Amino acid sequence: MQKIINKLAVMSVKGTQQILHQKAISRWVYNHIYYSRWLTGGMIFFNTGLVPIDDEVFASGITDTQNPQAQTYHEAIKAYRRLTDWHDTHQVLEVGCGLGGGMHYLRRMLPSACLVAIDLSMSAIRRSRKLAPCFYAQADAHALPFQDASFDWILVVECLHKLNVEHFFLEAGRILKPEGVICIVDFRATTFQAISQRLQAACTAQGLHIAEMTDLTERVLQFAEQPQQHQHTLLNAIPWPFRWLGRELLVTPGSNRHSSYVQGQRCYYLCAVQKPAARLSNNDQLTA
Ligand SMILES: C[S@@+](CC[C@H](N)C(=O)[O-])C[C@H]1O[C@@H](n2cnc3c(N)ncnc32)[C@H](O)[C@@H]1O
């Protein structure tokens, strides 16, 4: 018995250390990336991007050069529409808003929604605030500073891979309203089947269910492999010692990321998770 208790204690200390470690690194890295305008000067999104691009994205007029990145958000919007009676009065939270492009796009698509965004990095919050008028807070996705059942929709674009999945679903499930939806668009250095099983297990443990799981890898590769004048300009603006990192982030053919996607060792996916409707307790049923 004592052995089991010791093992559990060691595991929980290790788990906490892992989260703190990743969080500290993540905050430091993103603070510097977003602060350095030579790297993210004209950018409002910080995600990989995919094609084909829907007419609605073109029509939004949000940005000429970053439509593939706006499309990533549009995929989340489409999943939310498929699962709910889409209307504009919803309470929406973005976790890991980055440079604020997602909030900027959502504000156009949902002019009267209450939009709230958090990010671990203070530079992210500062830059997002300038771009889109919403409520922002510097916060950690593992400890969301909101009351239970406050949001209809939670969006997480290219942020889940930074998080402890089980811990995040515990928090997100808590602040989600009954029948609310979490839309995740992200990559993972594993097969689509493996990440599907991992997310399934984490959701089930919190009483949530996966309503949609879609493999978007081919669409990311299609974008990465098409001739791109803009990506070229972006890469050339990065100081030479860091250009390899730019090639990885842009999934340029020849980069490690590109080959791992092609070989099926990495995938890009959309996952839509739904919270069940609130169940009536026995007392409620008796008085109803
Ligand atoms: C790849 S960027 C994506 C930004 C944005 N969603 C987009 O698509 O343009 C990931 C973001 O997640 C944020 N992040 C990482 N760990 C986080 C955490 N524990 N809590 C909140 N945000 C976090 C980073 O600061 C960064 O801004």
Coordinates of N, CA, C and O in Angstrom, one line a residue, residues 6 113 117 124 137 187 196:
N6 N 3.5 6.1 -2.4 CA 4.7 6.7 -2.9 C 4.8 6.9 -4.4 O 5.2 8.0 -4.8
A113 N -21.6 38.8 -30.5 CA -21.2 37.8 -29.5 C -20.3 38.4 -28.4 O -19.6 39.4 -28.7
A117 N -10.9 36.2 -24.7 CA -9.7 35.5 -25.1 C -8.7 35.5 -24.0 O -8.5 36.5 -23.3
A124 N 1.2 38.6 -26.3 CA 0.1 38.1 -27.2 C -1.1 39.0 -26.8 O -1.8 39.5 -27.7
A137 N -7.5 38.4 -21.2 CA -6.8 38.1 -19.9 C -5.6 37.3 -20.1 O -5.6 36.4 -20.9
F187 N -2.1 20.3 -34.4 CA -1.3 19.2 -35.0 C -0.8 18.4 -33.8 O -0.8 18.8 -32.7
S196 N -6.8 10.5 -31.9 CA -8.2 10.3 -31.7 C -8.5 9.5 -30.5 O -9.4 9.9 -29.7

